[in-house]
Amino acid sequence: MHTEIYFDRKSYIINTQDGIDLSIKNDFSNRGPVFFNANHPTSHPQKSNGFIGNIKEGGSCNVPIVSLNIHCTGTHTESIAHISDRGEKIPEVCPLGLISAYLLTVKLTKSDDTNELYHCELSDDLLITAKKLKNKLSDKYEALIIRTNPNNQSKLIRNYDQYPAPFFTNDAIEYINSYGIKHLLVDIPSIDKANDGGSLGNHRLFFEKGKTISELLFIPEEVKDGFGF
């Protein structure tokens, strides 16, 4: 289906069937990414009074019971409710249609090679810095998608407890906020360090102005940097 979108005084014709899926689906075969000591998603059939909810095991229908860590095993979206019991829930802030977005590939910076700030101690960390973001955004978009380099398919199955993930400096989040970005999408498990003492400082910074953060995406190499919906 084709739809017409008006953005920045221009008209765009979008084929909604040609979209590119940037998500990592939750995998029930122990092969997806994991973060923060999470277990892989599991599924087992409902059993009750002689009934088993699995057709392969002789049941009349499939009734799976799923155990799933939303934040640590696949692509997920969070609102300020992630860090506040008074925050807006996802249905209240997540876009219902196509929105303007910009994809940006970023080279990582060693923590020893930058003076940018972070709210807890750094130690041999890899960072997404404001310096690497600056001069790459030229317009106001609703969403910013960040792809980190190096970028390969190991992100689809990576154990981030064995291979610590990069994260943003506070300066980088403040720079993103200065552009009015409402929806931040990243291919890392968290915009914060895995253990920042529980403060989730970057989340709190972004949610001062932003609406949603989506983490643990995978952006294929063939998708080029630039503007889209």
Coordinates of C-alpha atoms in Angstrom, one line a residue:
M1 CA 0.0 0.0 0.0
H2 CA 1.2 3.5 -0.8
T3 CA 0.6 6.5 1.4
E4 CA 1.5 10.1 1.1
I5 CA 3.3 11.9 3.9
Y6 CA 4.0 15.6 4.2
F7 CA 7.1 16.6 6.1
D8 CA 9.1 19.8 6.2
R9 CA 7.0 21.3 3.4
K10 CA 7.7 18.3 1.1
S11 CA 5.5 15.4 0.0
Y12 CA 6.8 11.8 0.1
I13 CA 5.1 8.7 -1.3
I14 CA 5.8 5.7 1.0
N15 CA 5.3 2.0 0.1
T16 CA 4.4 0.6 3.4
Q17 CA 5.2 -3.0 2.2
D18 CA 8.9 -2.0 1.6
G19 CA 9.8 -1.2 5.2
I20 CA 12.9 -2.6 6.8
D21 CA 12.6 -4.5 10.1
L22 CA 15.2 -3.2 12.5
S23 CA 14.1 -5.4 15.4
I24 CA 15.7 -8.4 17.0
K25 CA 12.9 -10.8 17.8
N26 CA 12.8 -12.7 21.1
D27 CA 14.3 -16.1 20.4
F28 CA 13.2 -19.3 22.2
S29 CA 16.1 -21.4 21.0
N30 CA 18.7 -19.8 23.3
R31 CA 20.3 -17.9 20.4
G32 CA 19.3 -14.3 20.9
P33 CA 21.2 -11.5 22.7
V34 CA 21.2 -11.4 26.5
F35 CA 22.2 -8.6 28.9
F36 CA 22.4 -8.0 32.6
N37 CA 22.6 -11.7 33.5
A38 CA 19.2 -12.4 31.9
N39 CA 18.0 -15.8 30.9
H40 CA 16.9 -16.5 27.3
P41 CA 13.1 -16.5 26.8
T42 CA 11.5 -19.9 27.5
S43 CA 8.1 -21.4 26.7
H44 CA 6.4 -24.5 28.1
P45 CA 2.8 -25.8 27.7
Q46 CA 0.0 -25.3 30.1
K47 CA -0.8 -28.5 32.0
S48 CA -4.0 -28.9 34.1
N49 CA -6.2 -31.9 35.0
G50 CA -4.8 -34.1 32.3
F51 CA -4.8 -31.4 29.7
I52 CA -1.6 -30.4 28.0
G53 CA -1.4 -27.3 25.8
N54 CA 0.8 -28.8 23.1
I55 CA -0.5 -30.4 19.9
K56 CA 2.8 -32.3 19.3
E57 CA 2.4 -33.9 22.8
G58 CA -1.1 -34.9 22.1
G59 CA -3.0 -31.8 23.3
S60 CA -6.0 -30.4 21.4
C61 CA -4.4 -27.0 21.1
N62 CA -1.3 -25.0 21.8
V63 CA -1.4 -23.0 25.1
P64 CA 2.2 -21.8 25.8
I65 CA 3.3 -20.2 29.0
V66 CA 6.1 -17.7 28.3
S67 CA 8.9 -16.4 30.5
L68 CA 10.4 -13.3 29.0
N69 CA 12.7 -10.5 30.2
I70 CA 11.4 -7.6 28.1
H71 CA 14.5 -5.4 28.6
C72 CA 17.3 -7.8 28.2
T73 CA 16.7 -10.4 25.4
G74 CA 15.5 -8.5 22.3
T75 CA 14.4 -5.2 20.8
H76 CA 12.1 -3.3 23.2
T77 CA 10.7 0.2 23.7
E78 CA 10.5 2.0 27.0
S79 CA 9.0 5.2 28.3
I80 CA 9.6 7.2 31.4
A81 CA 7.7 4.5 33.2
H82 CA 10.9 2.4 33.0
I83 CA 12.4 4.7 35.7
S84 CA 9.3 6.1 37.4
D85 CA 6.1 4.6 38.8
R86 CA 4.3 7.8 37.8
G87 CA 5.5 7.9 34.2
E88 CA 3.5 7.7 31.0
K89 CA 2.9 4.2 29.7
I90 CA 4.0 3.1 26.2
P91 CA 0.5 3.3 24.6
E92 CA 0.3 6.9 25.6
V93 CA 3.6 8.0 24.0
C94 CA 4.5 5.6 21.3
P95 CA 3.8 6.8 17.7
L96 CA 0.9 5.1 16.0
G97 CA 2.0 6.0 12.4
L98 CA 5.1 6.7 10.4
I99 CA 7.3 9.5 11.8
S100 CA 10.4 11.3 10.5
A101 CA 13.6 9.6 11.4
Y102 CA 17.3 9.9 10.8
L103 CA 19.8 7.0 10.8
L104 CA 23.3 7.7 11.9
T105 CA 26.3 5.4 12.1
V106 CA 28.7 6.3 14.9
K107 CA 32.3 5.2 15.6
L108 CA 33.0 4.4 19.2
T109 CA 35.4 6.3 21.4
K110 CA 37.6 4.9 24.2
S111 CA 36.8 6.5 27.5
D112 CA 40.5 7.5 27.9
D113 CA 40.2 9.5 24.6
T114 CA 37.5 11.9 25.6
N115 CA 36.8 14.6 28.3
E116 CA 33.0 14.2 28.0
L117 CA 31.2 13.6 31.2
Y118 CA 29.4 10.5 32.5
H119 CA 27.7 10.3 35.9
C120 CA 29.7 7.4 37.3
E121 CA 33.3 6.1 37.0
L122 CA 34.5 4.9 33.7
S123 CA 37.0 2.1 33.1
D124 CA 38.1 1.0 29.7
D125 CA 34.6 1.7 28.4
L126 CA 33.6 2.4 24.8
L127 CA 31.4 5.5 24.4
I128 CA 29.1 7.2 22.0
T129 CA 30.2 10.8 22.3
A130 CA 28.6 14.2 21.4
K131 CA 31.7 14.9 19.4
K132 CA 31.0 12.0 17.1
L133 CA 27.4 13.1 16.7
K134 CA 28.0 16.8 16.1
N135 CA 27.6 18.2 12.6
K136 CA 25.8 15.1 11.4
L137 CA 22.3 16.2 12.2
S138 CA 21.1 19.1 10.1
D139 CA 17.3 19.1 10.6
K140 CA 14.7 18.4 13.3
Y141 CA 13.5 14.8 13.2
E142 CA 11.1 13.0 15.6
A143 CA 13.3 10.0 15.8
L144 CA 17.1 9.3 15.8
I145 CA 18.4 5.8 15.0
I146 CA 22.0 5.1 16.1
R147 CA 24.0 2.3 14.6
T148 CA 27.4 1.6 16.2
N149 CA 30.5 0.5 14.4
P150 CA 31.8 -2.2 14.2
N151 CA 28.4 -3.6 13.0
N152 CA 28.0 -7.3 12.4
Q153 CA 25.6 -10.2 12.8
S154 CA 27.1 -11.1 16.2
K155 CA 24.8 -8.5 17.7
L156 CA 21.9 -10.8 17.0
I157 CA 23.2 -13.4 19.5
R158 CA 25.7 -11.5 21.6
N159 CA 26.1 -12.1 25.4
Y160 CA 26.7 -8.5 26.6
D161 CA 27.8 -9.8 30.0
Q162 CA 30.9 -11.3 28.3
Y163 CA 31.3 -8.5 25.8
P164 CA 30.3 -5.2 27.6
A165 CA 28.3 -2.8 25.4
P166 CA 29.1 0.8 24.6
F167 CA 26.9 3.5 25.9
F168 CA 26.4 7.3 25.6
T169 CA 28.1 10.1 27.4
N170 CA 25.9 12.5 29.3
D171 CA 27.1 15.2 26.8
A172 CA 25.8 13.0 23.9
I173 CA 22.3 12.7 25.4
E174 CA 22.2 16.4 26.1
Y175 CA 23.2 17.1 22.4
I176 CA 20.4 14.7 21.2
N177 CA 17.9 16.6 23.5
S178 CA 19.0 19.9 22.0
Y179 CA 17.7 18.7 18.6
G180 CA 14.3 17.9 20.0
I181 CA 14.5 14.2 19.4
K182 CA 11.4 12.5 20.9
H183 CA 12.2 8.9 20.1
L184 CA 15.7 7.4 20.4
L185 CA 16.5 4.0 18.8
V186 CA 19.8 2.3 19.4
D187 CA 21.5 -1.1 18.6
I188 CA 22.9 -1.4 22.1
P189 CA 21.2 -3.0 25.2
S190 CA 21.1 0.3 27.1
I191 CA 21.9 4.0 26.6
D192 CA 23.5 3.7 30.1
K193 CA 26.4 1.6 31.4
A194 CA 25.2 -1.8 32.5
N195 CA 25.9 -0.9 36.1
D196 CA 25.9 2.8 36.8
G197 CA 25.0 2.4 40.5
G198 CA 21.3 2.2 39.6
S199 CA 20.9 5.8 38.7
L200 CA 20.2 5.3 34.9
G201 CA 21.5 8.8 34.4
N202 CA 21.2 9.0 30.7
H203 CA 17.6 7.7 30.8
R204 CA 16.7 10.4 33.2
L205 CA 18.4 13.0 31.0
F206 CA 16.7 11.9 27.8
F207 CA 13.2 11.6 29.4
E208 CA 13.4 15.2 30.4
K209 CA 12.4 16.0 26.8
G210 CA 12.1 12.7 25.0
K211 CA 9.2 10.2 24.9
T212 CA 10.6 6.7 24.1
I213 CA 13.8 4.8 23.9
S214 CA 14.1 1.6 21.9
E215 CA 17.1 -0.6 22.6
L216 CA 18.7 -3.8 21.2
L217 CA 18.0 -3.1 17.5
F218 CA 19.9 -4.5 14.6
I219 CA 20.5 -2.2 11.6
P220 CA 21.7 -4.2 8.5
E221 CA 24.7 -2.7 6.7
E222 CA 22.7 -2.3 3.5
V223 CA 20.5 0.3 5.2
K224 CA 22.2 3.6 4.4
D225 CA 22.6 6.5 6.8
G226 CA 20.1 9.3 6.3
F227 CA 16.5 10.4 6.4
G228 CA 13.5 8.2 6.3
F229 CA 10.2 7.4 8.0

